[in-house]
Amino acid sequence: MLFVSFWDEYGVSVGATAVPELLASGTWSHLLVSRDFDTGRVKVYHNGRIVDDIDDDFPNKISLPIKGSLRLGSSQKEDDVKFKGRFACFQFYTTTPTDQEVLDSKEYCLPSHWKITPQITLETRQVDGVEKQCVTDYVVPREQGEPEQCDVINMACLTSGLNWESVLQKHKWTTGKRDSAYFHLIGRDRIPVPGDDIVLGDVMITDKALCSRLCLRVEGCQAFSSVVKTTNATQCLLYRRVADPVEPQHGAVYFSKV
């Protein structure tokens, strides 16, 4: 069953409908749901054909919040049955589409019609014996020739074997054996007192999220701290052991490996 609901900024339902036996297992479906601001009328289209057109007597001219949660395949109740499947693309409209625009929207999900082609790559890794993939936002790096300098470490420096080997040699690191880890936030705006006995690495990275990836991949890293320096540069400190954060460092976050 397809269930659709709209909520206002106060968490009050302002529109809902349900269409039974609409989605078939193992088959791609194109769905479009619209809600008219003036009338509150909700329409549901399936593969370009309207399957539900309802005025559910909710108040009209109720604005939906600009900020908030948009749930796909899940209801407000955490214990409800979740959708099991995949989404190929998602489109958001600022006006109620016409019937022709509904038909046209189906074509927009095809890669050949994308106005923006994102440079993304799926990174495949073995996690607890299960093959998993995550999206990385870099252009696939070269695996032959000269490695990148990686003076400021980006995603390509971590995922390219050529670049990663160069990073390891430059910082005298070795690759760790763990494929996954959990990190616990110890504190903010304070870090351990730097010293050769505790600091395993002090590098600049393009995104603060890369610091946890570095700590995961570098053998001996037990904790890390990061602090944004500029728009495109964040300082990342890797630690050999977990120590008390006693030195003030505005904007820093300090995590330990669990």
Phi, psi and omega in degrees: 000137174265123179241130181233134177217150178239142183230143178273184185292347180260007179079023179257133180294131180235023178161137180199150175202160179221136180237113182280155173050048182259317184264134180255140180295136176076014182229134177287140178230143173255120182241141173222129180238131179231152176224120182280130184294316186290321186253342184077007182290134180251131177237144178234127178246139177233117183053041176086353183250133181288130182241349178206133179216102192224137168253103191272016175068013172286159179302144179270167177054043175257120181283143174272148183294143177289322178252149179150199183257137173242111186259129175243120179078016181208144179264183177292334182272122184294334184269003177287160179293131181267154176291134177247106183172198183228150173252127180275321178199164181221131180239144181233130184247147177265349177227160178289122184287149174282172179300322179291321178294329175296315179296318181294327184297333179297324181288332183294341179283349179280136182306329182293344181256000180292132177281332178238122178259103183291141177274086182236154178222141176271120178266119182263130179219154175267117180239113182053040178080002180246133179282123180232158181231143173226153183274131175243147189256043179237158174281136184308121184283164178288147176248006177227159180088206182275138177288162174291156181294321179055036173296324169246115189284128175243185183297324180296331179291332181273325190263340176277127179300321180297312181290321183295319177299322178294319178297317179300314180294319183297320184257004179058045177256166169234154182284133177285169184258355182275142178259346180208156179197157174249143180240137183252128178289119180269318181188170177237150176065011174214145179224165175296156176293119182298146177186156182298334182284344184239326184278120178270331180196146177226102187227165173256138181231160182277338184217132184299337179293339181288341183295319178293324177296320178297314181298326178292321188272339183268125179298132177093353180282123181248346180198164177208158172226151178218149177212129182288127180260312177223182181301323185246014182217129178232135176279131180236122177249127177256138185242142178286335180212164179275125180231161180293132177281100184244348182264124180297136177209097185300130177086357183278152170236144186231121182238151172242153179279133180268000000 
